[in-house]
Short mmCIF file of C-alpha atoms in Angstrom, two decimals:
data_model
loop_
_atom_site.label_atom_id
_atom_site.label_comp_id
_atom_site.label_asym_id
_atom_site.label_seq_id
_atom_site.Cartn_x
_atom_site.Cartn_y
_atom_site.Cartn_z
CA MET A 189 0.03 0.01 -0.02
CA TYR A 190 1.21 3.43 -0.92
CA SER A 191 1.74 6.02 1.93
CA VAL A 192 3.17 9.43 2.59
CA TYR A 193 3.42 10.72 6.18
CA GLN A 194 6.39 13.07 5.97
CA HIS A 195 7.61 14.60 2.75
CA TRP A 196 11.20 14.15 3.72
CA ASP A 197 10.94 10.41 3.91
CA LYS A 198 12.60 8.33 1.24
CA LEU A 199 10.74 8.86 -2.01
CA LYS A 200 9.77 5.61 -3.74
CA THR A 201 7.01 6.56 -6.35
CA CYS A 202 6.49 9.98 -7.93
CA VAL A 203 4.30 11.54 -10.60
CA VAL A 204 6.23 13.77 -12.95
CA GLY A 205 4.06 16.14 -15.06
CA LYS A 206 3.77 16.45 -18.78
CA SER A 207 2.91 19.37 -21.08
CA TYR A 208 1.61 19.73 -24.57
CA PRO A 209 4.06 18.53 -27.31
CA PRO A 210 5.45 21.06 -29.81
CA GLU A 211 3.15 19.90 -32.50
CA PHE A 212 0.15 21.01 -30.34
CA TYR A 213 0.95 24.60 -31.58
CA ASN A 214 0.58 23.85 -35.18
CA PHE A 215 -2.63 25.85 -35.13
CA ILE A 216 -0.84 29.04 -34.60
CA LYS A 217 -0.60 30.81 -38.02
CA ASN A 218 2.11 33.27 -37.21
CA PRO A 219 5.29 31.27 -37.76
CA LYS A 220 7.41 33.37 -35.35
CA LEU A 221 4.92 33.06 -32.49
CA ARG A 222 4.47 29.35 -33.28
CA THR A 223 8.24 28.80 -33.07
CA LEU A 224 8.41 30.48 -29.78
CA PHE A 225 5.78 28.26 -28.22
CA GLU A 226 7.41 25.25 -29.79
CA LYS A 227 10.67 26.18 -28.21
CA ILE A 228 9.05 26.44 -24.73
CA ALA A 229 7.34 23.06 -25.24
CA ILE A 230 10.65 21.27 -26.30
CA GLU A 231 12.70 22.85 -23.37
CA THR A 232 9.86 22.08 -20.89
CA GLU A 233 9.88 18.37 -21.82
CA GLU A 234 13.71 18.35 -21.78
CA ASP A 235 13.56 19.48 -18.16
CA PHE A 236 10.95 16.97 -17.26
CA ILE A 237 13.19 14.17 -18.63
CA LYS A 238 16.11 15.57 -16.60
CA LEU A 239 14.03 15.57 -13.48
CA GLU A 240 12.75 12.01 -14.21
CA ASN A 241 16.32 10.74 -14.80
CA LEU A 242 17.51 12.39 -11.55
CA LEU A 243 14.75 10.66 -9.61
CA LYS A 244 15.50 7.30 -11.24
CA SER A 245 19.10 7.64 -10.24
CA PHE A 246 17.79 7.48 -6.64
CA ASN A 247 15.65 4.40 -7.44
CA VAL A 248 12.44 6.44 -7.56
CA LYS A 249 9.75 4.90 -9.80
CA THR A 250 8.29 7.72 -11.90
CA ILE A 251 4.86 7.94 -13.62
CA ARG A 252 4.01 10.32 -16.42
CA PRO A 253 0.37 11.32 -16.94
CA VAL A 254 -1.67 11.30 -20.14
CA VAL A 255 -1.80 14.84 -21.70
CA PRO A 256 -5.48 15.90 -22.09
CA GLU A 257 -6.85 16.15 -25.61
CA VAL A 258 -8.05 19.55 -26.58
CA ASN A 259 -10.17 20.28 -29.56
CA VAL A 260 -8.31 23.41 -30.68
CA LEU A 261 -10.49 23.93 -33.67
CA GLU A 262 -13.61 24.10 -31.48
CA HIS A 263 -11.99 26.76 -29.39
CA ILE A 264 -10.87 28.82 -32.28
CA THR A 265 -14.30 28.55 -33.99
CA SER A 266 -16.11 29.59 -30.77
CA GLY A 267 -13.63 32.31 -29.97
CA GLU A 268 -12.69 30.81 -26.64
CA MET A 269 -9.43 30.57 -24.67
CA ILE A 270 -7.40 27.39 -25.00
CA PRO A 271 -6.84 25.92 -21.50
CA PRO A 272 -3.27 25.23 -20.13
CA PRO A 273 -2.09 21.63 -19.86
CA ILE A 274 -3.29 20.68 -16.33
CA SER A 275 -1.44 17.42 -16.64
CA MET A 276 1.84 19.31 -16.00
CA ILE A 277 0.91 20.47 -12.52
CA PRO A 278 -0.15 17.24 -10.64
CA ARG A 279 0.49 18.82 -7.27
CA ASP A 280 -2.54 21.03 -7.75
CA GLN A 281 -4.80 18.06 -8.17
CA MET A 282 -3.67 15.18 -6.00
CA ILE A 283 -2.05 14.37 -2.64
CA MET A 284 -1.36 11.19 -0.66
CA ILE A 285 -1.95 11.88 3.05
CA GLY A 286 -1.03 8.77 5.04
CA GLU A 287 -2.66 5.97 3.05
CA THR A 288 -5.45 8.15 1.73
CA PHE A 289 -5.24 9.45 -1.83
CA LEU A 290 -7.17 12.74 -2.46
CA LEU A 291 -8.16 13.79 -6.02
CA PHE A 292 -9.42 17.33 -6.45
CA PRO A 293 -12.20 18.07 -8.90
CA TYR A 294 -11.41 18.36 -12.53
CA GLU A 295 -13.86 21.17 -13.20
CA HIS A 296 -12.56 23.12 -10.24
CA ILE A 297 -8.91 22.88 -11.39
CA ILE A 298 -9.55 23.72 -15.06
CA LYS A 299 -11.57 26.83 -14.03
CA LYS A 300 -8.87 27.84 -11.55
CA ALA A 301 -5.99 27.38 -13.92
CA THR A 302 -7.63 28.86 -16.97
CA GLY A 303 -9.81 31.50 -15.59
CA GLN A 304 -7.63 32.89 -12.83
CA ARG A 305 -4.07 31.97 -12.65
CA HIS A 306 -3.01 31.69 -16.20
CA LEU A 307 -5.22 34.06 -18.14
CA GLY A 308 -7.11 36.36 -15.85
CA LYS A 309 -10.68 37.27 -16.76
CA LEU A 310 -10.56 38.46 -20.37
CA ASN A 311 -13.75 39.92 -21.81
CA ASN A 312 -15.76 37.48 -19.67
CA GLN A 313 -14.92 34.73 -21.99
CA ARG A 314 -16.20 31.34 -20.81
CA ILE A 315 -14.05 28.22 -20.79
CA ILE A 316 -14.74 25.35 -23.13
CA ASP A 317 -14.27 22.15 -21.18
CA ASN A 318 -13.55 19.68 -24.01
CA THR A 319 -10.63 17.92 -22.39
CA LYS A 320 -12.71 15.29 -20.65
CA LYS A 321 -12.19 12.79 -23.39
CA VAL A 322 -8.93 11.78 -21.58
CA ASP A 323 -9.01 11.64 -17.89
CA TRP A 324 -5.31 12.25 -17.46
CA TRP A 325 -5.12 10.95 -14.02
CA GLU A 326 -6.95 7.73 -14.71
CA PRO A 327 -3.73 5.67 -15.05
CA ILE A 328 -2.47 7.11 -11.80
CA LYS A 329 -5.66 6.36 -10.08
CA ASN A 330 -5.63 2.81 -11.34
CA ILE A 331 -2.11 2.35 -9.88
CA VAL A 332 -3.21 3.63 -6.56
CA LYS A 333 -6.25 1.29 -6.65
CA GLN A 334 -3.97 -1.69 -7.30
CA ASN A 335 -2.16 -0.87 -4.11
CA ASN A 336 -5.39 -0.85 -2.11
CA ASN A 337 -5.32 2.74 -1.03
CA THR A 338 -8.42 4.65 -0.14
CA ILE A 339 -9.32 7.19 -2.82
CA ILE A 340 -11.38 10.27 -2.08
CA GLU A 341 -12.52 12.42 -5.07
CA ASN A 342 -13.80 15.61 -3.69
CA LYS A 343 -16.12 16.54 -6.55
CA HIS A 344 -19.12 16.72 -4.37
CA ASP A 345 -17.47 17.71 -1.06
CA GLU A 346 -17.82 21.31 -0.29
CA LEU A 347 -15.47 20.89 2.72
CA LEU A 348 -12.54 19.73 0.69
CA LYS A 349 -13.15 22.30 -2.04
CA LEU A 350 -12.06 24.84 0.64
CA ILE A 351 -8.48 23.69 0.33
CA PRO A 352 -5.97 23.11 -2.53
CA ALA A 353 -3.88 19.96 -2.72
CA ASN A 354 -0.71 21.99 -3.09
CA GLY A 355 -1.65 23.90 0.14
CA ILE A 356 -1.19 20.90 2.52
CA THR A 357 2.01 20.18 4.37
CA ARG A 358 2.49 16.73 5.78
CA CYS A 359 4.54 16.70 8.91
CA GLY A 360 3.77 13.38 10.63
CA LYS A 361 0.83 13.66 12.95
CA ASP A 362 0.43 17.38 12.10
CA LEU A 363 -1.10 18.65 8.83
CA TYR A 364 -0.71 22.28 7.91
CA PHE A 365 -3.20 23.96 5.60
CA GLY A 366 -1.92 27.10 4.03
CA THR A 367 -4.34 29.98 3.66
CA ASP A 368 -4.48 33.25 1.74
CA ASN A 369 -5.44 34.83 5.10
CA ASN A 370 -5.69 33.33 8.59
CA LYS A 371 -9.47 32.94 8.58
CA ILE A 372 -10.19 31.49 5.05
CA ILE A 373 -10.74 27.94 6.17
CA ASN A 374 -11.23 28.42 9.90
CA LEU A 375 -14.85 27.37 9.91
CA GLY A 376 -14.24 24.25 7.86
CA LEU A 377 -10.94 23.00 9.22
CA LYS A 378 -12.28 21.25 12.31
CA LYS A 379 -14.98 19.57 10.16
CA ILE A 380 -12.41 18.42 7.66
CA GLN A 381 -10.29 17.04 10.51
CA GLN A 382 -13.29 15.19 12.12
CA LYS A 383 -14.43 13.69 8.73
CA TYR A 384 -11.16 12.75 7.07
CA PHE A 385 -8.13 13.29 9.31
CA ASN A 386 -9.21 12.18 12.78
CA ASN A 387 -5.70 10.75 13.59
CA TYR A 388 -4.05 14.05 12.80
CA ARG A 389 -3.73 17.53 14.28
CA CYS A 390 -4.71 20.15 11.75
CA HIS A 391 -3.42 23.67 11.64
CA GLU A 392 -3.55 26.82 9.59
CA VAL A 393 -0.55 28.54 8.20
CA PRO A 394 -1.05 32.14 6.88
CA THR A 395 0.91 31.78 3.68
CA TYR A 396 -0.66 34.76 1.83
CA GLY A 397 -0.85 32.97 -1.59
CA HIS A 398 1.02 30.30 -3.62
CA VAL A 399 1.69 27.87 -0.59
CA ASP A 400 4.55 25.75 -1.87
CA GLY A 401 6.15 28.88 -3.25
CA VAL A 402 6.03 30.55 0.15
CA TYR A 403 7.49 28.15 2.74
CA LYS A 404 9.08 24.75 2.93
CA PRO A 405 9.66 22.63 6.02
CA VAL A 406 12.78 20.87 4.57
CA VAL A 407 13.58 18.45 7.34
CA PRO A 408 12.63 18.26 10.99
CA GLY A 409 13.94 21.42 12.59
CA LEU A 410 14.43 23.51 9.41
CA ILE A 411 12.15 25.74 7.38
CA VAL A 412 12.93 27.99 4.36
CA SER A 413 10.46 30.84 3.74
CA THR A 414 10.09 33.70 1.23
CA ILE A 415 7.90 35.53 3.77
CA HIS A 416 9.74 38.15 5.86
CA ALA A 417 10.07 37.25 9.63
CA ASP A 418 8.15 40.31 10.51
CA GLU A 419 5.10 38.82 8.69
CA ILE A 420 5.32 35.29 10.00
CA SER A 421 7.84 33.66 12.29
CA TYR A 422 6.35 30.05 12.27
CA GLU A 423 7.08 29.86 15.93
CA LYS A 424 3.42 28.96 16.74
CA GLU A 425 3.19 26.38 13.99
CA PHE A 426 6.71 24.94 14.28
CA PRO A 427 7.96 25.75 17.68
CA ASN A 428 11.80 25.88 18.12
CA TRP A 429 12.43 25.21 14.46
CA GLU A 430 15.07 27.19 12.60
CA VAL A 431 13.68 29.37 9.87
CA ILE A 432 15.69 30.68 6.98
CA HIS A 433 13.90 33.78 5.57
CA ILE A 434 14.80 34.79 2.01
CA SER A 435 12.14 37.35 1.46
CA ASP A 436 13.59 38.79 -1.76
CA GLU A 437 13.67 35.41 -3.50
CA GLY A 438 11.20 33.09 -5.25
CA TRP A 439 8.00 34.56 -6.55
CA ASN A 440 8.76 37.84 -4.67
CA ALA A 441 11.69 38.43 -6.94
CA THR A 442 9.55 38.33 -10.10
CA VAL A 443 7.19 41.25 -9.53
CA GLU A 444 8.10 42.89 -12.87
CA TRP A 445 7.54 39.56 -14.64
CA SER A 446 4.11 39.15 -12.98
CA GLN A 447 3.03 42.62 -14.04
CA LEU A 448 4.09 41.98 -17.58
CA LYS A 449 2.20 38.72 -17.51
CA ALA A 450 -0.95 40.34 -16.24
CA LYS A 451 -0.68 43.22 -18.80
CA ASN A 452 -0.48 40.73 -21.73
CA ASN A 453 -2.87 38.12 -20.34
CA GLY A 454 0.06 36.41 -21.81
CA SER A 455 1.03 32.89 -20.55
CA TRP A 456 -1.45 31.28 -22.90
CA TRP A 457 -2.82 31.63 -26.36
CA ILE A 458 -6.07 33.51 -27.13
CA LYS A 459 -8.01 33.63 -30.32
CA GLY A 460 -7.20 36.69 -32.22
CA TYR A 461 -3.79 37.23 -30.67
CA GLU A 462 -1.81 35.22 -33.01
CA GLU A 463 -0.85 38.38 -34.91
CA ASP A 464 -0.60 40.50 -31.79
CA ASP A 465 2.75 42.18 -31.61
CA GLU A 466 2.41 42.56 -27.80
CA LEU A 467 1.92 38.85 -27.25
CA ILE A 468 4.94 37.99 -29.51
CA GLU A 469 6.99 40.57 -27.64
CA PHE A 470 5.88 39.11 -24.33
CA VAL A 471 6.93 35.62 -25.32
CA GLU A 472 10.22 36.83 -26.80
CA THR A 473 10.98 38.85 -23.61
CA TRP A 474 10.38 35.72 -21.59
CA LEU A 475 12.78 33.58 -23.68
CA LYS A 476 15.47 36.24 -24.23
CA ASP A 477 15.51 38.13 -20.87
CA TRP A 478 13.52 36.32 -18.16
CA VAL A 479 14.71 32.82 -18.61
CA GLY A 480 18.34 33.89 -18.21
CA TYR A 481 17.38 35.95 -15.25
CA VAL A 482 15.54 33.16 -13.54
CA GLU A 483 18.37 30.70 -14.27
CA GLU A 484 21.04 32.89 -12.68
CA THR A 485 19.43 34.70 -9.69
CA VAL A 486 16.04 33.46 -8.49
CA PHE A 487 15.91 30.71 -5.91
CA ASP A 488 12.62 28.90 -5.13
CA VAL A 489 11.43 27.19 -2.03
CA ASN A 490 9.41 25.09 -4.39
CA MET A 491 11.71 22.12 -3.80
CA LEU A 492 11.31 18.39 -3.80
CA MET A 493 12.75 16.23 -1.00
CA ILE A 494 14.10 12.83 -2.18
CA ASP A 495 14.86 11.92 1.42
CA GLU A 496 16.25 13.66 4.51
CA LYS A 497 19.68 13.97 2.95
CA ASN A 498 18.89 14.97 -0.55
CA VAL A 499 16.80 17.76 -2.00
CA ILE A 500 16.13 18.89 -5.53
CA CYS A 501 16.09 22.67 -6.05
CA ASN A 502 16.21 25.06 -9.01
CA GLY A 503 19.40 27.06 -8.14
CA TYR A 504 21.90 28.28 -5.65
CA ASN A 505 21.35 30.52 -2.60
CA LYS A 506 24.27 30.84 -0.22
CA THR A 507 22.08 31.32 2.91
CA VAL A 508 20.03 28.29 2.14
CA PHE A 509 22.88 26.12 1.06
CA ASP A 510 24.84 26.92 4.32
CA ALA A 511 21.82 25.72 6.23
CA PHE A 512 21.62 22.59 4.01
CA GLU A 513 25.27 21.91 5.04
CA ARG A 514 24.60 22.31 8.77
CA TYR A 515 21.74 19.70 8.45
CA GLY A 516 23.79 17.30 6.31
CA ILE A 517 21.53 17.88 3.20
CA THR A 518 22.89 17.61 -0.33
CA PRO A 519 21.19 19.92 -2.86
CA HIS A 520 20.78 18.73 -6.42
CA ILE A 521 20.28 21.66 -8.78
CA LEU A 522 17.86 21.12 -11.56
CA ASN A 523 16.53 24.37 -13.17
CA PHE A 524 13.01 24.05 -14.41
CA ARG A 525 13.60 26.85 -16.92
CA HIS A 526 9.96 27.86 -17.64
CA ARG A 527 8.54 27.51 -14.16
CA TYR A 528 7.25 31.10 -14.02
CA PHE A 529 5.78 30.93 -17.50
CA TRP A 530 3.79 27.78 -16.41
CA ASP A 531 3.27 29.01 -12.92
CA GLY A 532 4.81 25.93 -11.27
CA GLY A 533 8.17 24.90 -9.83
CA LEU A 534 9.78 21.58 -9.06
CA HIS A 535 7.36 20.75 -6.31
CA CYS A 536 4.28 21.70 -8.34
CA ILE A 537 5.19 19.59 -11.30
CA THR A 538 5.48 16.42 -9.16
CA ALA A 539 3.23 14.45 -6.79
CA ASP A 540 4.77 12.03 -4.41
CA LEU A 541 2.60 8.90 -4.18
CA ASP A 542 4.76 6.73 -1.98
CA ARG A 543 7.51 7.24 0.63
CA GLU A 544 9.12 4.97 3.27
CA GLY A 545 8.32 5.49 6.88
CA SER A 546 5.37 5.64 9.28
CA MET A 547 3.65 8.54 11.08
CA GLN A 548 5.93 10.45 13.41
CA ASP A 549 4.98 12.86 16.10
CA TYR A 550 7.35 15.91 16.00
CA PHE A 551 5.46 17.90 18.62
CA PRO A 552 4.33 15.37 21.30
CA MET A 553 3.73 18.22 23.71
CA ARG A 554 0.51 18.97 21.74
CA GLY A 555 -1.02 15.68 22.86
#
C-alpha cells in the first residue's frame, strides 16, 4: 500500500508532469509566435526528462500522466481561450496523506488554472471544457487502486473544495493547511479533520498565496521561507524550528515579470492574438531576458525532497545552502527553466505517491 506521512521520507514513487508537445501549436498561424511556443514546449519536456532521470538515479519509480486532448478547432471557432495543460501540474490536483489519496475536482482545477491563474478574466470569456475525453489521472488512479489505497474524489465535497492539494504540508501527525489569510478555512478545518483526518492534528498557516512557493519545512527542525520574519515567524506552527527567511527570492523576486504577464494576459494563447505584436514581444521577452534571469538569480522554496539527505532545487542560494550543510543535506540543482511561464516549480510539477516511513510525532507536547 502506498503512503506518505512526511515529505522528507525516502521517496519511492512519484508523478512527474507532462505538457503539450511542440506539434500542439501547429494551429498558430504566425510562424514566429508558433516557433516561440514550440521552443518552450521542447525545453519544458527536456527539463521534465532531466528531473525524471535524476529521480530514477535514486531508485524512484516515476509515472508520467496522459496529456489531455483539446479540440483546438472548437476553441478557435467559438472564440474561446485554450486551457493550459493541467497534466503538467499534478501537485494542484492530488495528494497522498497517510494511506489516503485525495483527488481534486477536474472542473474546479480547469476553472482555476484557465480563468484565474494563467489568463485572468478576459472579456468575460467562458471556458470550453472539451478535455474530458482523456481523464489524464486515470492511469495514476488505477495504480493507486492496485495498491489498495483509499481514494477520495472531492467533486461533491464542499469541505474539501476549501483547500488546494498543493496547500497541505504533511509533517507526521500534524497537517498544515496554507491559507491566503488566517481565517479562510477556519470554519471548515475542524470539520475536515473530524471527517477525514481524525488521527491528525490540523493547523492553519497564513501563507498569503502560492503555498509551496512561500514556505518549505525541509527536514525536522528547518524551514525555508520567502515571507519576511516580521510577517510570520512560524514559531506557533513549528515551535523551536530554525527558519531561513529569504524574502527577496522566489515569486517575490518576479514582480516585474508578474506585471508583464498580467498586462498581456500572456501565458497562454487566445484567439485573435496570433498576430498580436504585444503577445509576440511578451513571449520573446520571456525567452530572451527572463529565462536567463531566472536561471541565474532566482531561488525557489518550491523544492522536492528525495529523502532527509537529498533535495532537488532550482538554483543556488548561499544562505539556504549553508543551512543545508549544517543539516547534512545535499542539494541537487535542476533548473526548471519555464517554471514562471507555467506558474509551477519543481514541487508543483510532481506528486509524491509513496514514501518509506510511518507517522511520526514531532510535537508530542501537543497531545
